[in-house]
PDB file of C-alpha atoms in Angstrom:
ATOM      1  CA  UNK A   1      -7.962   9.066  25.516  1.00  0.00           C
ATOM      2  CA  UNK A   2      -5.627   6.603  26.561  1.00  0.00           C
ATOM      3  CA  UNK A   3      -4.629   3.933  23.812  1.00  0.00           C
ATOM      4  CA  UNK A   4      -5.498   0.682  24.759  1.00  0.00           C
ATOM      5  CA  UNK A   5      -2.008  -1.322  26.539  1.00  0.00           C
ATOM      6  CA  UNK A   6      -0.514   1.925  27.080  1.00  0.00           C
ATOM      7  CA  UNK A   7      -0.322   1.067  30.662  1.00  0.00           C
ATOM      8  CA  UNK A   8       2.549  -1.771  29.969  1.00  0.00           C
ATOM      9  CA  UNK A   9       6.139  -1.374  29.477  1.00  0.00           C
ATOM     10  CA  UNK A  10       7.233  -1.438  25.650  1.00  0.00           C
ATOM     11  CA  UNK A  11       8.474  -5.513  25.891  1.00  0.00           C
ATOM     12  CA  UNK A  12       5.575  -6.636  27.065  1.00  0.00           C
ATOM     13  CA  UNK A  13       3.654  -4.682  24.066  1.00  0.00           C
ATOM     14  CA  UNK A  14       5.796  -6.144  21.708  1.00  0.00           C
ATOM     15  CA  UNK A  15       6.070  -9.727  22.931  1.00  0.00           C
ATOM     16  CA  UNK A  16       1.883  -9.355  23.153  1.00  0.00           C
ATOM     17  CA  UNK A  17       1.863  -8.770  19.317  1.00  0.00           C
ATOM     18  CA  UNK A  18       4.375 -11.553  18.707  1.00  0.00           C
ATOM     19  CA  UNK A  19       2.470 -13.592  20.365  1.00  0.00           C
ATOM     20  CA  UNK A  20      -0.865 -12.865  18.447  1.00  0.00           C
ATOM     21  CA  UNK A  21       0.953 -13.017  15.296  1.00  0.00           C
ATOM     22  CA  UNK A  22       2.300 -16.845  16.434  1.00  0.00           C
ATOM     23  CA  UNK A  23      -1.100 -17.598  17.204  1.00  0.00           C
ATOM     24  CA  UNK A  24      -2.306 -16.269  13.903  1.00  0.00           C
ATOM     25  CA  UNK A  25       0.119 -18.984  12.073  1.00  0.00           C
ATOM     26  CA  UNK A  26      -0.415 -22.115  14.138  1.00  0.00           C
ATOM     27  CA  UNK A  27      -4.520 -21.751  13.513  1.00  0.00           C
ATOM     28  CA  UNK A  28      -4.326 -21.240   9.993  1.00  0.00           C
ATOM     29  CA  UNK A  29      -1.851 -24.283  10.535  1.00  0.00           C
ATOM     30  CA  UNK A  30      -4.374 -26.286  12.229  1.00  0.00           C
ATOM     31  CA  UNK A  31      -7.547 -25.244  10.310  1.00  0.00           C
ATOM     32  CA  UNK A  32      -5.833 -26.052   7.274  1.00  0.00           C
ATOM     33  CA  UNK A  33      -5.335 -29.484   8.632  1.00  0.00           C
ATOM     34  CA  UNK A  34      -8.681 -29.760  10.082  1.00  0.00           C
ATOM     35  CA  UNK A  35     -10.293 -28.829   6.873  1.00  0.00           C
ATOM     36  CA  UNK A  36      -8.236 -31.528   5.011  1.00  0.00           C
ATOM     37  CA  UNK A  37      -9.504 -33.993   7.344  1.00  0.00           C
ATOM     38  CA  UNK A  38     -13.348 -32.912   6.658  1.00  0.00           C
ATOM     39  CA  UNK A  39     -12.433 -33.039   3.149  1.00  0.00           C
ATOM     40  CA  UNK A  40     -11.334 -37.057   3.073  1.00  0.00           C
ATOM     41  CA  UNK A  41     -14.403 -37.178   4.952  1.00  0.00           C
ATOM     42  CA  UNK A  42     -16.859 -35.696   2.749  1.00  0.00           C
ATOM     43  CA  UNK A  43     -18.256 -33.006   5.169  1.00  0.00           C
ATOM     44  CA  UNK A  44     -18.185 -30.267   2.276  1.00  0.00           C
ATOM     45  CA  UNK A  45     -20.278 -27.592   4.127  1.00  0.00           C
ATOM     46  CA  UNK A  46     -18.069 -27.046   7.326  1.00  0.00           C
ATOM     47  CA  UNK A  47     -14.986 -27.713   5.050  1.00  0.00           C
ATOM     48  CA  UNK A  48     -16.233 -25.314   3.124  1.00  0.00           C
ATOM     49  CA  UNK A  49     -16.128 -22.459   5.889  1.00  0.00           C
ATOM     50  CA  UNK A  50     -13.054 -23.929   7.621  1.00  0.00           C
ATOM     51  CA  UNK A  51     -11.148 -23.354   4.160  1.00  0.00           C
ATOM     52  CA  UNK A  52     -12.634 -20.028   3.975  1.00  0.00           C
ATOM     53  CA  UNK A  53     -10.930 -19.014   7.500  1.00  0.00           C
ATOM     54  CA  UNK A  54      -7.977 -20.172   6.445  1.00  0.00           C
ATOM     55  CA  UNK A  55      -7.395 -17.593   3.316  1.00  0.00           C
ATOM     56  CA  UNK A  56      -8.776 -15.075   5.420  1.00  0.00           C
ATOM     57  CA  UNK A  57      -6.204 -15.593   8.141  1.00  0.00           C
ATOM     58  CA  UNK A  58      -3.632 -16.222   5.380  1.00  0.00           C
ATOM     59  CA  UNK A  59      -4.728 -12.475   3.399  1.00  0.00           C
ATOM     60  CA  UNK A  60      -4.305 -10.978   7.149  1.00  0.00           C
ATOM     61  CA  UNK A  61      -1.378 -12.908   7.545  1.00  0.00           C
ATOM     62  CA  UNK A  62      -0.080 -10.908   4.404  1.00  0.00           C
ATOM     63  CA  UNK A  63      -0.957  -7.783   5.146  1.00  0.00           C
ATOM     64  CA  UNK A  64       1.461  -7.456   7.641  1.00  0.00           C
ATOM     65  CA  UNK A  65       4.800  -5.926   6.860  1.00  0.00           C
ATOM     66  CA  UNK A  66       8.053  -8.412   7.117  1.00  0.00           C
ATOM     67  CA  UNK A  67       5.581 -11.060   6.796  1.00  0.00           C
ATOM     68  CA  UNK A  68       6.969 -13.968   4.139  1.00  0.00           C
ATOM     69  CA  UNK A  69       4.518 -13.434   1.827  1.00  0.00           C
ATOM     70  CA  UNK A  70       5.633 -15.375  -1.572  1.00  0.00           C
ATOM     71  CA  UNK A  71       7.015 -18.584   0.848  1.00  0.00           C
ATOM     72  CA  UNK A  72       3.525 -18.404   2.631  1.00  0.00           C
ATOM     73  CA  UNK A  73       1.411 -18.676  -0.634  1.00  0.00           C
ATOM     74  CA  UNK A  74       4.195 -20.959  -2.252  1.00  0.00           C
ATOM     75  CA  UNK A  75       4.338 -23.323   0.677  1.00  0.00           C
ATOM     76  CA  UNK A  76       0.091 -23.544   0.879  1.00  0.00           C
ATOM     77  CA  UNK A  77      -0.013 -24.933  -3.595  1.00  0.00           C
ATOM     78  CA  UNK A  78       3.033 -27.511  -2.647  1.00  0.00           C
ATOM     79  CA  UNK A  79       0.543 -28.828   0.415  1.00  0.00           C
ATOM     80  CA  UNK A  80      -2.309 -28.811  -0.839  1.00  0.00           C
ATOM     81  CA  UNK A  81      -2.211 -28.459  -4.761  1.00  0.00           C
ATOM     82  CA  UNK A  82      -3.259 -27.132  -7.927  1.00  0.00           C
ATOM     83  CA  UNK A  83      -7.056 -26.944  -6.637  1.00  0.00           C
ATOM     84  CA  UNK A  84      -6.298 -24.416  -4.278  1.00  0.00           C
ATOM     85  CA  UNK A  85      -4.201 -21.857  -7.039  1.00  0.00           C
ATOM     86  CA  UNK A  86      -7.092 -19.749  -7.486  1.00  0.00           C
ATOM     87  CA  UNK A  87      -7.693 -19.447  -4.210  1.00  0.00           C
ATOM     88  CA  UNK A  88      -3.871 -18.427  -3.201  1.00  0.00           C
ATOM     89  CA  UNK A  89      -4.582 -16.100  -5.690  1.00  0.00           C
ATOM     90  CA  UNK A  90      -7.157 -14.056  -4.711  1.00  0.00           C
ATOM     91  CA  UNK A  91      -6.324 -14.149  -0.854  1.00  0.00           C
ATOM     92  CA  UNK A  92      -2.695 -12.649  -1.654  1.00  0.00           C
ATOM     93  CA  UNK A  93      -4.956  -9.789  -3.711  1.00  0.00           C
ATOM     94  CA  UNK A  94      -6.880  -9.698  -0.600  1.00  0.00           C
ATOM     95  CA  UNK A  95      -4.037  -9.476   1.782  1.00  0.00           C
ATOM     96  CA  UNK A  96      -1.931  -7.229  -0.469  1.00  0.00           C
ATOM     97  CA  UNK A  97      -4.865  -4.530  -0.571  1.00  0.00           C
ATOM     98  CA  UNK A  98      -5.666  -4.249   3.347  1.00  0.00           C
ATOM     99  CA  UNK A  99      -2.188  -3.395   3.312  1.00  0.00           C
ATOM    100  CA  UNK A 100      -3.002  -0.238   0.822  1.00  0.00           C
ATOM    101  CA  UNK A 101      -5.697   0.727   2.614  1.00  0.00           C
ATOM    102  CA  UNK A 102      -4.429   0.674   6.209  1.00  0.00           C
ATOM    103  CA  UNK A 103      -1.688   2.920   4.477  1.00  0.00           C
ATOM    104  CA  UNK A 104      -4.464   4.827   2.602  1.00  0.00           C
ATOM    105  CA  UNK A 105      -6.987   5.369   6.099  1.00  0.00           C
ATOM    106  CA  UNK A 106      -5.155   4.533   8.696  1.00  0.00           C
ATOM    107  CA  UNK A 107      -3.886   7.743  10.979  1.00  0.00           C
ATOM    108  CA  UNK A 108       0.011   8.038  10.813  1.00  0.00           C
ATOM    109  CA  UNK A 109       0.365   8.822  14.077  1.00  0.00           C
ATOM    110  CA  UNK A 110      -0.717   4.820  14.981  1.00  0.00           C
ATOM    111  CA  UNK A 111       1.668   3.439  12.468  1.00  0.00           C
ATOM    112  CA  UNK A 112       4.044   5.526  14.188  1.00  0.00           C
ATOM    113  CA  UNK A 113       3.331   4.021  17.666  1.00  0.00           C
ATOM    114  CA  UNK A 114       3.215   0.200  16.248  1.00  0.00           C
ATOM    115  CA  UNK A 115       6.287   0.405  14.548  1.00  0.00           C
ATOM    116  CA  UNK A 116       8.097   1.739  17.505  1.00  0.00           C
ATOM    117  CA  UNK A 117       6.555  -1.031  19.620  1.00  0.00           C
ATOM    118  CA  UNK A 118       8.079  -3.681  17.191  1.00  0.00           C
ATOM    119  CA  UNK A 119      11.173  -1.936  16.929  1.00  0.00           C
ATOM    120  CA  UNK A 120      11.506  -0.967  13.503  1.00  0.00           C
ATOM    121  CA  UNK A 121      13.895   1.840  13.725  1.00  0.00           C
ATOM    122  CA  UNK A 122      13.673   2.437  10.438  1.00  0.00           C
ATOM    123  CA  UNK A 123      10.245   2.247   9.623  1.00  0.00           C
ATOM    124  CA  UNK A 124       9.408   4.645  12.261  1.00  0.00           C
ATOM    125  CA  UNK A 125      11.834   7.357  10.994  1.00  0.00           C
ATOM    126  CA  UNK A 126       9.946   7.312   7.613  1.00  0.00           C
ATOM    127  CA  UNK A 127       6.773   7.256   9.121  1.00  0.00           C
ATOM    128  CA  UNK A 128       7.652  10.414  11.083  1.00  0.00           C
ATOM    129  CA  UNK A 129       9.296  12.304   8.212  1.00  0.00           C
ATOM    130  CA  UNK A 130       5.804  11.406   6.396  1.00  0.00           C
ATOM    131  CA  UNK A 131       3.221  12.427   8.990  1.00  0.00           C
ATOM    132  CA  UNK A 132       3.231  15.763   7.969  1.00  0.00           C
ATOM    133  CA  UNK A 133       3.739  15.678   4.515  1.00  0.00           C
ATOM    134  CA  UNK A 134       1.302  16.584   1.522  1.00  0.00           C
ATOM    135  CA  UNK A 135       1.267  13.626  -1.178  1.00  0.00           C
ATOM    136  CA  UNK A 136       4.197  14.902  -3.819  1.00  0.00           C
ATOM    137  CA  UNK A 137       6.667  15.638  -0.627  1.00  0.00           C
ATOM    138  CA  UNK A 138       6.072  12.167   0.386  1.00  0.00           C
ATOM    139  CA  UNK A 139       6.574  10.854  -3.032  1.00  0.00           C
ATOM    140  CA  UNK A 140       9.687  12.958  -2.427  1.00  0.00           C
ATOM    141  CA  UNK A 141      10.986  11.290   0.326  1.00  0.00           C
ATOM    142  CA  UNK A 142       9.963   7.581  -0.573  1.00  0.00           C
ATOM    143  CA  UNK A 143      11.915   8.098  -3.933  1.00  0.00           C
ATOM    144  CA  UNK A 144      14.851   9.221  -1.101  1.00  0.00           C
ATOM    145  CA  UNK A 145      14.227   5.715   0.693  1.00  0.00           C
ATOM    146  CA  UNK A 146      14.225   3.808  -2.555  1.00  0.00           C
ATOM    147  CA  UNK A 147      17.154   2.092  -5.013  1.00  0.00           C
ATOM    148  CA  UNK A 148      17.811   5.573  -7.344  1.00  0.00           C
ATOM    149  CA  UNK A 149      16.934   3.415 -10.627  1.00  0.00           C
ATOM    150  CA  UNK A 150      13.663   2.201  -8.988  1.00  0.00           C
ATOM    151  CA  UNK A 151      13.106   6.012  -7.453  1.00  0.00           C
ATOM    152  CA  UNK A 152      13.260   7.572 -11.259  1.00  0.00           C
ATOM    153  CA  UNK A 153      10.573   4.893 -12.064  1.00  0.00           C
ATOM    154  CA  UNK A 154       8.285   6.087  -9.197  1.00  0.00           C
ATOM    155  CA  UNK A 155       6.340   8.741 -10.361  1.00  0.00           C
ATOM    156  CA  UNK A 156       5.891   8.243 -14.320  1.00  0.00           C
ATOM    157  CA  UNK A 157       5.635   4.259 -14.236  1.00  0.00           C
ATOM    158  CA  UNK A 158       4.420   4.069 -10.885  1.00  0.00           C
ATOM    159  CA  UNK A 159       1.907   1.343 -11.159  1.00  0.00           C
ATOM    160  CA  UNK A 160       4.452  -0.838 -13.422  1.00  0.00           C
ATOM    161  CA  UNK A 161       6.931  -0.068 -10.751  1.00  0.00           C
ATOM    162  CA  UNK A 162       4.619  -1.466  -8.122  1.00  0.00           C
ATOM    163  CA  UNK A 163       4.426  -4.402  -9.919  1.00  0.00           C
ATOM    164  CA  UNK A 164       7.606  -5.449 -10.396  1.00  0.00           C
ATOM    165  CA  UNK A 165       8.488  -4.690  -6.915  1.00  0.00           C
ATOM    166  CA  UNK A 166       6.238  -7.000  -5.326  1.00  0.00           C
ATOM    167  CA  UNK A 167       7.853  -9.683  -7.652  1.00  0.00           C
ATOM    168  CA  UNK A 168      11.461  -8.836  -6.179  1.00  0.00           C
ATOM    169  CA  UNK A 169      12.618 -10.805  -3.174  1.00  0.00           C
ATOM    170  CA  UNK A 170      15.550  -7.787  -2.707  1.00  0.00           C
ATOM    171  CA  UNK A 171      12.193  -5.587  -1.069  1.00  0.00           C
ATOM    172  CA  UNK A 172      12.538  -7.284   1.877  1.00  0.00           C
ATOM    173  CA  UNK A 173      14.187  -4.562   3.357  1.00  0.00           C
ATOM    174  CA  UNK A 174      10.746  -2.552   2.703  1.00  0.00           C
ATOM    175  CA  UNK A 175       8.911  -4.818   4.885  1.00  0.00           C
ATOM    176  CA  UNK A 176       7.861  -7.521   1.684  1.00  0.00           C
ATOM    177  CA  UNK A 177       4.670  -6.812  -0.248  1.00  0.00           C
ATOM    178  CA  UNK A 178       2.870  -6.057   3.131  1.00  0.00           C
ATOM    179  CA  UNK A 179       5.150  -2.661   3.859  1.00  0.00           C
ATOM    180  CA  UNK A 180       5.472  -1.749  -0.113  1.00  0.00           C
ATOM    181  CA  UNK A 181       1.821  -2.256  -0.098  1.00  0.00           C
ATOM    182  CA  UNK A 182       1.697  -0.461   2.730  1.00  0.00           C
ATOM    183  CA  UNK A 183       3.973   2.907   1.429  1.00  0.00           C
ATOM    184  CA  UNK A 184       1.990   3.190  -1.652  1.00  0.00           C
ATOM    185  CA  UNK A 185      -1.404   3.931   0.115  1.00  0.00           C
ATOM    186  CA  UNK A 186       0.905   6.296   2.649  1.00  0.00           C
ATOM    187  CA  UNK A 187       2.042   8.052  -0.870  1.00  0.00           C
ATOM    188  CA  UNK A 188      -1.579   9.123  -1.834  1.00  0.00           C
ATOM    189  CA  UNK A 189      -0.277   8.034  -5.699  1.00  0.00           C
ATOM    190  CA  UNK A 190      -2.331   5.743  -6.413  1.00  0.00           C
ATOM    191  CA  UNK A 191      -6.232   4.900  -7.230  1.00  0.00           C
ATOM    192  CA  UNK A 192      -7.889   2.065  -5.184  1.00  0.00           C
ATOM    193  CA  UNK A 193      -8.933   1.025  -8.807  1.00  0.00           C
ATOM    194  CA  UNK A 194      -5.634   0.529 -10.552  1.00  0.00           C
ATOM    195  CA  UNK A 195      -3.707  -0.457  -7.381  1.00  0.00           C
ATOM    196  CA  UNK A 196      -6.219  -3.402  -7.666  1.00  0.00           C
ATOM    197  CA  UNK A 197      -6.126  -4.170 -11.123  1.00  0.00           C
ATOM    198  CA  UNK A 198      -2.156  -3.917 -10.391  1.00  0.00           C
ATOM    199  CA  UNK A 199      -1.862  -6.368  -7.389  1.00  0.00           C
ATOM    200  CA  UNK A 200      -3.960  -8.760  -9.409  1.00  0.00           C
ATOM    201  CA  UNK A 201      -1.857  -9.114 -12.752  1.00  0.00           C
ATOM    202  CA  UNK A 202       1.399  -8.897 -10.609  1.00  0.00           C
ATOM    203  CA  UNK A 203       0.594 -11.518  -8.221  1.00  0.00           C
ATOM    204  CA  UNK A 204      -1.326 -14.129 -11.052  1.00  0.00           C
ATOM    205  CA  UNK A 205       2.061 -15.738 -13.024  1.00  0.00           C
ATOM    206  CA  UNK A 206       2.865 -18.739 -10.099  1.00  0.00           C
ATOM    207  CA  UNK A 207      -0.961 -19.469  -9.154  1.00  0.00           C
ATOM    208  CA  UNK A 208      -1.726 -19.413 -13.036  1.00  0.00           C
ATOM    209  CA  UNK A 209       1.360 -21.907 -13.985  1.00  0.00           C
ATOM    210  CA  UNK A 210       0.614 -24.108 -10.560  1.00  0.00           C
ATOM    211  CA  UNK A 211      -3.047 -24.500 -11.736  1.00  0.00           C
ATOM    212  CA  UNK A 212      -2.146 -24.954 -15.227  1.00  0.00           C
ATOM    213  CA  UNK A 213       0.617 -27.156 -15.254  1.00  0.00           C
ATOM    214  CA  UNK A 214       0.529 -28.669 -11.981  1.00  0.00           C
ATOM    215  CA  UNK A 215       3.222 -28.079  -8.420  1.00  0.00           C
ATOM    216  CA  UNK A 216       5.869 -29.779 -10.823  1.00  0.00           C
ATOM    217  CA  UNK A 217       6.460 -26.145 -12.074  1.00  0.00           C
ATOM    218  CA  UNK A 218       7.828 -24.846  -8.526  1.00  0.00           C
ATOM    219  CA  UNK A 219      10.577 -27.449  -7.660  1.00  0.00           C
TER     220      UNK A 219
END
């Protein structure tokens, strides 16, 4: 079967994807603006499903390796608030778990294809050396790709280890919480479950403070 753009040269594939993931910014952009404006207005019910497309394009938004995740969610409570903490909150547990899963489900051989696409030279090496691996060989080799104090931490901690990483601005290099997220499901490690429970307790400290004590607590 033949994969669906495979007709067009690499550049073009890869501007095509840039160019969906521009798009993807500027509407949340504008529907977050447009939903203000209902908002001052008093038109609840179509605010009300205009806010609700924004998270979702802001969890899809996050799912995506590279993808600023932290100055996304940071930059949304200065705009708009305490109010919308809770709702930063759960999006980013949204976002951060379609990442798992597309590295849980989703065939290797695809992530293989999109990251060479986009260029990551990297990312596509790893991907390759995991295709064919059983789960502990690529715990092996993601231990290999990893700081050695943080690798030594992989296996017995795991789950801490997960946690702290997706509060560590240094993981950019991993492709943010979107590509760590992203490795774990590849590793086969870790339950849907806990890898839940995890994302939510790692990502709740800043939305908790903001809707606590207010957006003083970020400048």
């Amino acid at each position: 079967m033949t994969r669906p753009l495979s007709f067009l040269p690499r550049p073009v594939r890869l501007a095509l994807r840039l160019a969906l993931v521009a798009a993807l910014v500027w509407a949340l952009l504008a529907l977050s603006d447009r939903a203000m404006a209902l908002v001052m207005r008093f038109e609840t019910g179509e605010a009300r499903m205009l806010s609700a497309a924004i998270f979702a394009a802001y969890a899809l938004l996050l799912a995506i390796p590279f993808v600023p995740a932290v100055e996304i969610g940071i930059s949304i409570l200065v705009m708009r608030g305490a109010d919308y903490a809770p709702f930063v909150w759960g999006a980013t547990g949204a976002g951060l778990m379609i990442a798992w899963a597309a590295g849980r489900f989703v065939p290797l051989t695809f992530l293989v294809r999109l990251a060479r696409d986009l260029r990551l030279v990297r990312i596509e090496a790893l991907l390759m050396r995991l295709r064919d691996m059983n789960p502990p060989a690529r715990a092996a080799a993601l231990s290999a790709a990893l700081p050695r104090p943080v690798a030594a931490l992989l296996t017995d901690w795991r789950y801490l280890t997960l946690a702290l990483l997706l509060n560590l601005p240094g993981t950019i290099v991993l492709g943010g919480g979107g590509g760590l997220m992203l490795l774990a499901g590849m590793s086969g490690l870790f339950r849907g479950p806990l890898v839940l429970a995890t994302v939510l307790l790692a990502t709740l400290p800043v939305p908790l403070a903001v809707w606590l004590l207010g957006t003083g607590v970020l400048a």
